[in-house]
Structures are given as structure tokens and as C-alpha cells.
Amino acid sequence: MKTGTRIWLVLGCLLAALVALGPIVWAFSTSLKPTNRIFQVPPELIPSVSTLDHYARLISEGVHWAFLNSGLYAVMAVLVALTLGTVAGYSLARYPIPGKQLVLVLFVGAMAVPGFAVLLPTQLLFVNMGLYNTYIALPLLYAGHILPFAVWVTRSHFNTIPRELEQAAQIDGYSRFEAVWKVVLPGAKPALLAAATFGFLHSWNDYVTATTMVDTPGLRTLPVALIFFQGFHGRDWGALMAGVIIATIPPVVMFLLFRKYLIGGFADGSVKG
Amino acid sequence: MDSSRALHSVARKTKIVGSALVGPALILVVAINVLPAFYGFYLSLRQVFFFADEGYVGLQNYVELFRDPFAWQAIGRSLVFTFGSLAIAVPLALVSAMGIRRLGNWGSILLTVLLVPWAMSPIVVALLWKWILVPSPGGLVGAIFAAFGVPPQDLLTDPLLAMPTLILIGVWRNFAFAAIILTGGLGQIPRDLYKAAAVDGLGAWEAFRKITLPLLAPSLLIVISMLTISYFNEVQTIIGLTGGGPIRQTTTLGYLLYHTGFVELDQGRGNAIAIVMFMINMLLIALYIKILGKQPGAAA
């Protein structure tokens, strides 16, 4: 590569990284400044005086309960979707199923339906069935949103694993379930982690489902609680940016830990179709 | 005779076991994703207000919707938002993907950094950018403006600037997702083709136009379709940043659905909007398949 090209490439990368991370770093810096220094001119990137007051205020307002709700809903949704999805993905890869093409079309079609477009009928159904405003409303919906992707990635994975592998294990005296559990499933780890990461991000990051399916403060998720906090406290930017930071840490950590699997899962899912 | 019957019953048994294993996932997906879509269409033909179904009204919800000039404006704004975002996000993602491939390991680190905004919650992104854009020389953008001698502007309440601002924030949030898929697509183009092109005396631009672009068509089709669905149905950042304003300048069809259905609680009409949104989505995807699916690379 020519030196000129190389310099432009490095400059481009630095600029891109700055644009991507700059706003987040600025939010973190704001969340640590005492309120009377937040609007200081010129602004300081590294606060000369710092405080954890804003984080404490979120806790005194009970926002940490919403944080726990978000985590609980996301984990429940991921567990349900991964269990049902793996079983279904395995079955679609191995068993003859009547109407298999239709079943596959339903799973792919469900991935293409934007969740937001069916939110209104879902709300009415949930109100009529007494599921509106309950603890299981959101985990159930998120599980349903994640499931098609979970089925899809596990199925593509099981398709690539030769049947002989589990048949050999069965000849060695394992039951079919044991053969799958001990021999096939450990190899499916990348597919499972891709589905789990995608599912966690989807559930944790959602706002619009949560705000339309749950009304009681005790059942609120973190994004909803932050919007309510903003409504009551106007422009308390210190506390709001503290909220932005605590809402961002779990998905970003999850994404950084499992990015390889997630990116692989998306690439597989989109290229192999 | 007996053995063929035994074989038959084994085949039936595996069918039953297979169906039983798919069953629970299928039921949940149908209940959560498929059934509500049909129920929504049913509701769009009825007068439903404040959770009370007042009976069949035929196409009245649709007729009223298409008579409403605000609805047409909302369709126009959705298209401006979608294509404005695509026009910036796709070329940016393509350039990034080409850079990322040249950088090797550093490229995958850069891609990870660029994807951090994509891993964030859209509503949290909205809160974050509200603070970034706060019209004061003590804010981040305010300080940048001040450095160039421009007084602080409230970009989110300026009727001319609100939409472009939303577009840029949308690009910030998820162009890197497009870059992942394009990076994968570029990786599948055989390097030899470029060597052969260089031997034939093709310049970099011609190689890009004659090799990269056509062979990347399948990945581009996926990227453009996915981004279209995601931008066309975007509502969370709009709720968080502008609430459809100022003076309806950012009221897209998605925001109109949110407002009609969940705020005004006119659920019949809200569902009619959802069906119209769904049709426009399908129409756009069909259009892309027609244009990009014809490229020679699409067969590969």
C-alpha cells in the first residue's frame, strides 16, 4: 500500500472511531460532573471535579428496580427462546415433518414482520386476555420476537453437522437425547451464543413494546423508567446521562464478549439464507 | 408384509416426534408474530376506539386515512427519512467495508468500535443525542459551533433541520451493521479477478465498477432491504428526539401509527396505518429484488 493511502486510511479510522464513541464518552463525562459544572464554558471532557451524585439520585428514585426488571425480562426471554428454538431447529434439521416448507416459511416470514407493526393488535389481544400489565407480558413477547432467529441459526448449524456423529454416539450406548446433549450441542455453542446475544440486545434495548404493554411503575423496564424520569425532572442532564451509561453497559459488554458469534450468526443467516 | 408395516409405523412415529419438537416454538411464533398480523388486518376493517370494538366499517378507516393530507405528508416523510438515511448509510458502509478489509485485524477492531452505537437502545440513543445537541455553548455540538463562530442552534426544533438531524443520528446508529454484511460479501469475491483486471489494464475505479459492484449485488440487496425495513419502521428515536415535531416535520408513518394507535387510541385507524406500512415495505423490497436481483452476481 502507498504511504499516502495508508495515512488517509488511518485518519479515516480515527475519525470514524471518534464519531462512534465521542458522544458516549461525553455522556459518561457529563454523568460524573457536579450539576453546577455541567454547562461550564468551555466544556471540560475530563471533569476536574467529579461526583457519583447522579448515579445515587437514580437509585433514590428507584430506577435500579427498572434495571433489574429489564435484566430479568431479557434473561427469561432468552432462556425460553433458546430452549424452544434449539429443539425446533434440531427437529427441522433431522426429522421429516408434515408441511415442513410451510413451517420454514412461517419462521422466516415472522422474522420479516416488523414487531412494531403488530404491536397495536397485540396490545388489544393482551388487554382482552388479561396479559396486559403482567410480569410475563414482556418476556413472552420478547421470546416470540427472538425465536425465529434462534430457530434459523440453530437449524443452519445442525444442517452442517453430519448425522453420523450422533449415530456413532448412539452405537456407543447413548440414548438419542444423550447423544445430542453431549455430542452435538457443545458444537452448537457459536449458534446458541449468537441467538442469546441477539435476543438479549433486542429485549434489553426495546422501548416501544415495553411502554405499550406495561403500565405499572413496578413492572417498568429501564428505558421506560428513564423516559418517565426525564418527564418528571426535565433536563436533569447529569442523572439522565448516568441513566444512559447504566442502560448502555450491559448490552455493550454482552456485544463485546460475543461479537464474533453474533457477527458470524448474522453473516451466516444472511448469506446462507 | 409385517416388516413393511413396521417400517411404516416407525416413519409415522418419527413424523410425530418431529412435529412435537417443532410444535411449541411454532405455537409461540404464530401466537406472537403471525396471528396479531391477521388480527390487525381484521381490526383495520372495524371501528375500534379505546379498546372497544364498535363494529364492521369496511374500508372506511383506509378511505379516511387517504383523505387526510397529513397521512400523505407522513408517507412522504417516511420516504425522505428512509432514502435519506440509505443514501448516506450505504455508501459509507461500502467505503468502511473496503477500508476494513484492507486493515486486517485492525479492521475487525474498528468494526467492533463502530458497532457500539448499534448495540445501544434506540431510546437511550435519543436521550444521549438530545444532550449532545443541547443548544448551549456548554454542550458538545454547541462548543463545536462556538469554535467556528456560529451561535448555538436548536437543531431538533428547527423545522428545516430536524429531519436531516434525525437522518444523521439514524446513520450514526446503524450504518456499521451494513458494513458487517458488506465486509462479508467483499470477502467472497475472488482476489484473482482483480489481478486479471490489473493485467488487462483496468483502473481502480473500473475494477470497482465492473467487478466489486456487480459481485456485491446479493449483499447489497440484503443490506438495502434490511436497512429499509429498519428505517421505514423506525419510531423509537423519533419518539425520544422530536415527538414528531416541530410542526409535524418528523411525523413519519411509523410515528403517525404510534400517535394514532397508542396515544389517541383510535385502534381501527391505527391498524389501517400498520397495514399500509406493511404494504409499502413489501413494495420496496419487491422493487429492490427486481433491480438488484438481475445483476449477474445475484446468481452466485
Coordinates of N, CA and C in Angstrom, one line a residue, chain A residues 66-205:
Chain A
A66 N -36.1 -0.8 37.9 CA -36.3 -1.0 36.5 C -35.2 -1.7 35.8
F67 N -33.9 -1.4 36.3 CA -32.7 -2.1 35.7 C -32.9 -3.6 36.0
L68 N -33.3 -3.9 37.2 CA -33.4 -5.4 37.5 C -34.6 -6.0 36.6
N69 N -35.7 -5.3 36.5 CA -36.8 -5.8 35.6 C -36.3 -6.1 34.2
S70 N -35.5 -5.1 33.6 CA -35.0 -5.2 32.3 C -34.2 -6.5 32.2
G71 N -33.3 -6.7 33.2 CA -32.4 -7.9 33.2 C -33.2 -9.1 33.3
L72 N -34.2 -9.2 34.2 CA -35.0 -10.4 34.4 C -35.8 -10.7 33.1
Y73 N -36.4 -9.7 32.6 CA -37.2 -10.0 31.3 C -36.3 -10.5 30.2
A74 N -35.2 -9.9 30.1 CA -34.3 -10.3 29.0 C -33.8 -11.7 29.2
V75 N -33.4 -12.1 30.4 CA -32.9 -13.4 30.7 C -34.0 -14.4 30.5
M76 N -35.2 -14.2 31.0 CA -36.3 -15.1 30.8 C -36.6 -15.3 29.3
A77 N -36.7 -14.2 28.6 CA -37.0 -14.3 27.1 C -35.9 -15.2 26.4
V78 N -34.6 -14.9 26.7 CA -33.6 -15.6 26.1 C -33.6 -17.1 26.4
L79 N -33.9 -17.4 27.7 CA -33.9 -18.9 28.1 C -35.1 -19.6 27.3
V80 N -36.3 -19.0 27.3 CA -37.4 -19.6 26.7 C -37.1 -19.8 25.2
A81 N -36.6 -18.7 24.5 CA -36.4 -18.7 23.1 C -35.3 -19.7 22.7
L82 N -34.3 -19.8 23.5 CA -33.2 -20.7 23.2 C -33.6 -22.1 23.4
T83 N -34.3 -22.4 24.4 CA -34.8 -23.8 24.6 C -35.7 -24.3 23.5
L84 N -36.8 -23.5 23.3 CA -37.7 -23.9 22.3 C -37.1 -23.8 20.9
G85 N -36.2 -22.8 20.7 CA -35.6 -22.7 19.4 C -34.7 -23.8 19.0
T86 N -33.9 -24.2 20.0 CA -32.9 -25.3 19.7 C -33.6 -26.6 19.4
V87 N -34.7 -26.9 20.2 CA -35.4 -28.1 20.0 C -36.1 -28.1 18.6
A88 N -36.6 -26.9 18.2 CA -37.3 -26.8 16.9 C -36.3 -26.8 15.8
G89 N -35.1 -26.1 16.0 CA -34.1 -26.1 15.0 C -33.5 -27.5 14.7
Y90 N -33.3 -28.3 15.8 CA -32.9 -29.7 15.6 C -33.9 -30.5 14.9
S91 N -35.1 -30.4 15.3 CA -36.2 -31.2 14.6 C -36.3 -30.8 13.1
L92 N -36.2 -29.5 12.8 CA -36.3 -29.2 11.4 C -35.1 -29.7 10.6
A93 N -34.0 -29.8 11.2 CA -32.8 -30.3 10.5 C -32.8 -31.8 10.4
R94 N -33.5 -32.6 11.3 CA -33.3 -34.0 11.3 C -34.6 -34.8 11.0
Y95 N -35.7 -34.3 11.4 CA -36.9 -35.1 11.2 C -37.8 -34.8 10.0
P96 N -38.5 -35.8 9.5 CA -39.4 -35.4 8.4 C -40.7 -34.9 9.1
I97 N -41.1 -33.7 8.7 CA -42.2 -33.0 9.4 C -43.2 -32.7 8.3
P98 N -44.5 -33.1 8.5 CA -45.5 -32.7 7.5 C -45.6 -31.2 7.4
G99 N -45.6 -30.8 6.1 CA -45.7 -29.3 5.9 C -44.5 -28.5 6.3
K100 N -43.3 -29.2 6.1 CA -42.1 -28.6 6.6 C -41.8 -27.2 5.9
Q101 N -42.0 -27.2 4.6 CA -41.8 -25.9 3.8 C -42.6 -24.8 4.4
L102 N -43.9 -25.1 4.7 CA -44.8 -24.0 5.3 C -44.2 -23.6 6.6
V103 N -43.8 -24.5 7.4 CA -43.3 -24.2 8.8 C -42.0 -23.3 8.6
L104 N -41.2 -23.6 7.7 CA -40.0 -22.8 7.4 C -40.4 -21.4 7.0
V105 N -41.3 -21.3 6.1 CA -41.8 -20.0 5.6 C -42.4 -19.2 6.7
L106 N -43.1 -19.8 7.6 CA -43.7 -19.1 8.8 C -42.6 -18.5 9.6
F107 N -41.5 -19.3 9.9 CA -40.4 -18.8 10.7 C -39.7 -17.6 10.0
V108 N -39.4 -17.8 8.7 CA -38.7 -16.7 8.0 C -39.6 -15.5 7.9
G109 N -40.9 -15.7 7.6 CA -41.9 -14.6 7.5 C -42.0 -13.9 8.8
A110 N -42.0 -14.6 9.9 CA -42.1 -13.9 11.2 C -40.9 -13.0 11.4
M111 N -39.7 -13.4 10.9 CA -38.5 -12.5 11.0 C -38.7 -11.2 10.3
A112 N -39.4 -11.3 9.1 CA -39.6 -10.1 8.3 C -40.7 -9.2 8.8
V113 N -41.6 -9.7 9.6 CA -42.7 -8.8 10.2 C -42.1 -7.9 11.2
P114 N -42.1 -6.6 10.9 CA -41.5 -5.7 11.9 C -42.4 -5.7 13.2
G115 N -41.8 -5.9 14.3 CA -42.5 -6.1 15.6 C -43.5 -4.9 15.8
F116 N -43.0 -3.7 15.4 CA -43.8 -2.5 15.7 C -45.2 -2.5 15.0
A117 N -45.2 -3.1 13.8 CA -46.4 -3.1 13.0 C -47.5 -4.0 13.7
V118 N -47.2 -5.0 14.5 CA -48.2 -5.8 15.1 C -48.4 -5.5 16.6
L119 N -47.8 -4.4 17.0 CA -47.9 -4.0 18.4 C -49.3 -3.7 18.8
L120 N -50.0 -3.0 17.9 CA -51.4 -2.5 18.2 C -52.3 -3.6 18.4
P121 N -52.4 -4.6 17.5 CA -53.3 -5.7 17.7 C -52.9 -6.6 18.9
T122 N -51.6 -6.6 19.1 CA -51.1 -7.4 20.3 C -51.5 -6.8 21.6
Q123 N -51.5 -5.4 21.6 CA -51.9 -4.8 22.8 C -53.4 -5.1 23.1
L124 N -54.2 -5.0 22.1 CA -55.6 -5.3 22.3 C -55.9 -6.8 22.7
L125 N -55.1 -7.7 22.1 CA -55.2 -9.1 22.5 C -54.8 -9.3 23.9
F126 N -53.7 -8.6 24.3 CA -53.2 -8.8 25.7 C -54.2 -8.2 26.7
V127 N -54.8 -7.1 26.3 CA -55.8 -6.5 27.2 C -57.0 -7.5 27.4
N128 N -57.4 -8.0 26.3 CA -58.6 -8.9 26.4 C -58.3 -10.2 27.1
M129 N -57.0 -10.7 27.0 CA -56.7 -12.0 27.6 C -56.2 -11.8 29.0
G130 N -56.1 -10.6 29.5 CA -55.6 -10.3 30.9 C -54.1 -10.4 31.0
L131 N -53.4 -10.4 29.9 CA -51.9 -10.4 30.0 C -51.3 -9.1 30.0
Y132 N -52.1 -8.0 29.7 CA -51.6 -6.7 29.7 C -51.2 -6.3 31.2
N133 N -50.0 -5.7 31.3 CA -49.6 -5.2 32.6 C -49.3 -6.4 33.6
T134 N -48.8 -7.5 33.1 CA -48.4 -8.6 34.0 C -46.9 -8.8 33.8
Y135 N -46.3 -9.6 34.8 CA -44.9 -9.8 34.7 C -44.4 -10.7 33.5
I136 N -45.4 -11.5 33.0 CA -44.9 -12.3 31.9 C -45.2 -11.7 30.5
A137 N -45.9 -10.6 30.5 CA -46.2 -10.0 29.1 C -44.9 -9.7 28.3
L138 N -43.9 -9.0 28.9 CA -42.8 -8.7 28.1 C -41.9 -9.9 27.8
P139 N -41.5 -10.7 28.8 CA -40.7 -11.9 28.4 C -41.3 -12.7 27.3
L140 N -42.7 -12.9 27.4 CA -43.4 -13.7 26.4 C -43.2 -13.1 25.0
L141 N -43.4 -11.8 24.9 CA -43.3 -11.1 23.6 C -41.9 -11.1 23.1
Y142 N -41.0 -10.8 24.0 CA -39.6 -10.8 23.5 C -39.2 -12.2 23.1
A143 N -39.6 -13.3 23.8 CA -39.2 -14.6 23.4 C -39.8 -14.9 22.0
G144 N -41.0 -14.4 21.7 CA -41.6 -14.6 20.4 C -40.9 -13.9 19.3
H145 N -40.3 -12.7 19.7 CA -39.6 -11.9 18.7 C -38.2 -12.6 18.4
I146 N -37.6 -13.2 19.4 CA -36.3 -13.7 19.2 C -36.3 -15.1 18.5
L147 N -37.4 -15.8 18.8 CA -37.5 -17.2 18.4 C -37.1 -17.5 16.9
P148 N -37.7 -16.8 16.0 CA -37.4 -17.2 14.6 C -35.9 -17.2 14.3
F149 N -35.2 -16.2 14.8 CA -33.8 -16.1 14.6 C -33.1 -17.3 15.3
A150 N -33.5 -17.6 16.5 CA -32.9 -18.8 17.2 C -33.1 -20.1 16.4
V151 N -34.4 -20.3 15.9 CA -34.6 -21.5 15.1 C -33.7 -21.5 13.9
W152 N -33.6 -20.3 13.2 CA -32.9 -20.2 12.0 C -31.4 -20.5 12.2
V153 N -30.8 -19.9 13.1 CA -29.3 -20.2 13.3 C -29.0 -21.6 13.8
T154 N -29.9 -22.1 14.7 CA -29.6 -23.5 15.2 C -29.8 -24.5 14.1
R155 N -30.9 -24.2 13.3 CA -31.2 -25.2 12.2 C -30.0 -25.2 11.2
S156 N -29.5 -23.9 10.8 CA -28.4 -23.9 9.8 C -27.2 -24.6 10.4
H157 N -27.0 -24.5 11.8 CA -25.9 -25.2 12.4 C -26.1 -26.7 12.3
F158 N -27.2 -27.2 12.8 CA -27.4 -28.6 12.8 C -27.3 -29.2 11.4
N159 N -27.7 -28.5 10.4 CA -27.6 -28.9 9.0 C -26.2 -29.2 8.6
T160 N -25.3 -28.5 9.2 CA -23.9 -28.7 8.8 C -23.2 -29.8 9.6
I161 N -23.9 -30.4 10.6 CA -23.2 -31.4 11.4 C -23.7 -32.8 10.9
P162 N -22.7 -33.7 10.5 CA -23.1 -35.0 10.0 C -23.9 -35.8 11.0
R163 N -25.0 -36.4 10.5 CA -25.8 -37.3 11.3 C -24.9 -38.4 12.0
E164 N -23.9 -38.8 11.2 CA -23.1 -40.0 11.7 C -22.5 -39.7 13.1
L165 N -22.3 -38.4 13.4 CA -21.7 -38.1 14.7 C -22.6 -38.6 15.8
E166 N -23.9 -38.3 15.7 CA -24.8 -38.7 16.8 C -25.1 -40.2 16.7
Q167 N -25.1 -40.7 15.4 CA -25.3 -42.2 15.3 C -24.2 -43.0 16.0
A168 N -23.0 -42.5 15.8 CA -21.8 -43.2 16.4 C -22.0 -43.2 17.9
A169 N -22.4 -42.0 18.5 CA -22.6 -41.9 19.9 C -23.7 -42.9 20.4
Q170 N -24.7 -43.0 19.5 CA -25.8 -43.9 19.9 C -25.4 -45.4 19.9
I171 N -24.5 -45.7 18.9 CA -23.9 -47.1 18.9 C -23.1 -47.4 20.1
D172 N -22.5 -46.3 20.7 CA -21.7 -46.4 21.9 C -22.6 -46.5 23.1
G173 N -23.9 -46.5 23.0 CA -24.7 -46.8 24.1 C -25.5 -45.6 24.6
Y174 N -25.3 -44.4 24.0 CA -26.0 -43.2 24.4 C -27.5 -43.3 23.9
S175 N -28.4 -42.7 24.6 CA -29.7 -42.5 24.1 C -29.7 -41.4 23.1
R176 N -30.7 -41.2 22.2 CA -30.6 -40.1 21.2 C -30.5 -38.8 21.9
F177 N -31.2 -38.6 23.0 CA -31.2 -37.3 23.8 C -29.8 -37.1 24.3
E178 N -29.2 -38.2 24.9 CA -27.8 -38.0 25.4 C -26.8 -37.7 24.3
A179 N -27.0 -38.4 23.1 CA -26.1 -38.2 22.0 C -26.2 -36.7 21.6
V180 N -27.4 -36.1 21.5 CA -27.5 -34.7 21.1 C -26.9 -33.8 22.2
W181 N -27.3 -34.1 23.4 CA -26.9 -33.2 24.5 C -25.4 -33.2 24.7
K182 N -24.7 -34.4 24.6 CA -23.3 -34.5 25.0 C -22.4 -34.3 23.7
V183 N -22.9 -34.7 22.5 CA -22.0 -34.7 21.4 C -22.3 -33.5 20.4
V184 N -23.6 -33.3 20.1 CA -24.0 -32.3 19.1 C -24.1 -30.9 19.7
L185 N -24.7 -30.8 20.8 CA -25.0 -29.4 21.4 C -23.7 -28.6 21.7
P186 N -22.7 -29.3 22.3 CA -21.5 -28.4 22.6 C -20.9 -27.8 21.3
G187 N -21.1 -28.4 20.2 CA -20.6 -27.8 18.9 C -21.5 -26.7 18.5
A188 N -22.7 -26.6 19.0 CA -23.6 -25.6 18.6 C -23.4 -24.3 19.3
K189 N -22.4 -24.3 20.2 CA -22.2 -23.1 21.1 C -22.2 -21.8 20.3
P190 N -21.5 -21.7 19.2 CA -21.5 -20.4 18.5 C -22.9 -20.0 18.1
A191 N -23.7 -20.9 17.5 CA -25.0 -20.6 17.1 C -25.9 -20.1 18.3
L192 N -25.7 -20.9 19.4 CA -26.5 -20.5 20.6 C -26.1 -19.2 21.2
L193 N -24.8 -18.9 21.2 CA -24.4 -17.6 21.7 C -24.8 -16.5 20.8
A194 N -24.8 -16.7 19.5 CA -25.3 -15.7 18.6 C -26.8 -15.3 18.9
A195 N -27.6 -16.4 19.0 CA -29.0 -16.2 19.3 C -29.2 -15.5 20.7
A196 N -28.4 -16.0 21.7 CA -28.6 -15.4 23.0 C -28.2 -13.9 23.0
T197 N -27.1 -13.5 22.3 CA -26.7 -12.1 22.3 C -27.7 -11.3 21.6
F198 N -28.1 -11.7 20.4 CA -29.2 -11.0 19.6 C -30.4 -10.8 20.5
G199 N -30.8 -11.9 21.2 CA -32.0 -11.9 22.0 C -31.9 -10.9 23.2
F200 N -30.7 -11.0 23.8 CA -30.5 -10.1 24.9 C -30.6 -8.6 24.5
L201 N -29.9 -8.3 23.4 CA -29.9 -6.9 22.9 C -31.3 -6.5 22.5
H202 N -32.0 -7.3 21.8 CA -33.4 -7.0 21.5 C -34.2 -6.7 22.7
S203 N -34.2 -7.5 23.7 CA -35.1 -7.4 24.8 C -34.6 -6.2 25.7
W204 N -33.3 -6.1 26.0 CA -32.8 -5.0 26.8 C -33.1 -3.7 26.2
N205 N -32.9 -3.6 24.9 CA -32.9 -2.3 24.2 C -34.3 -1.8 23.9

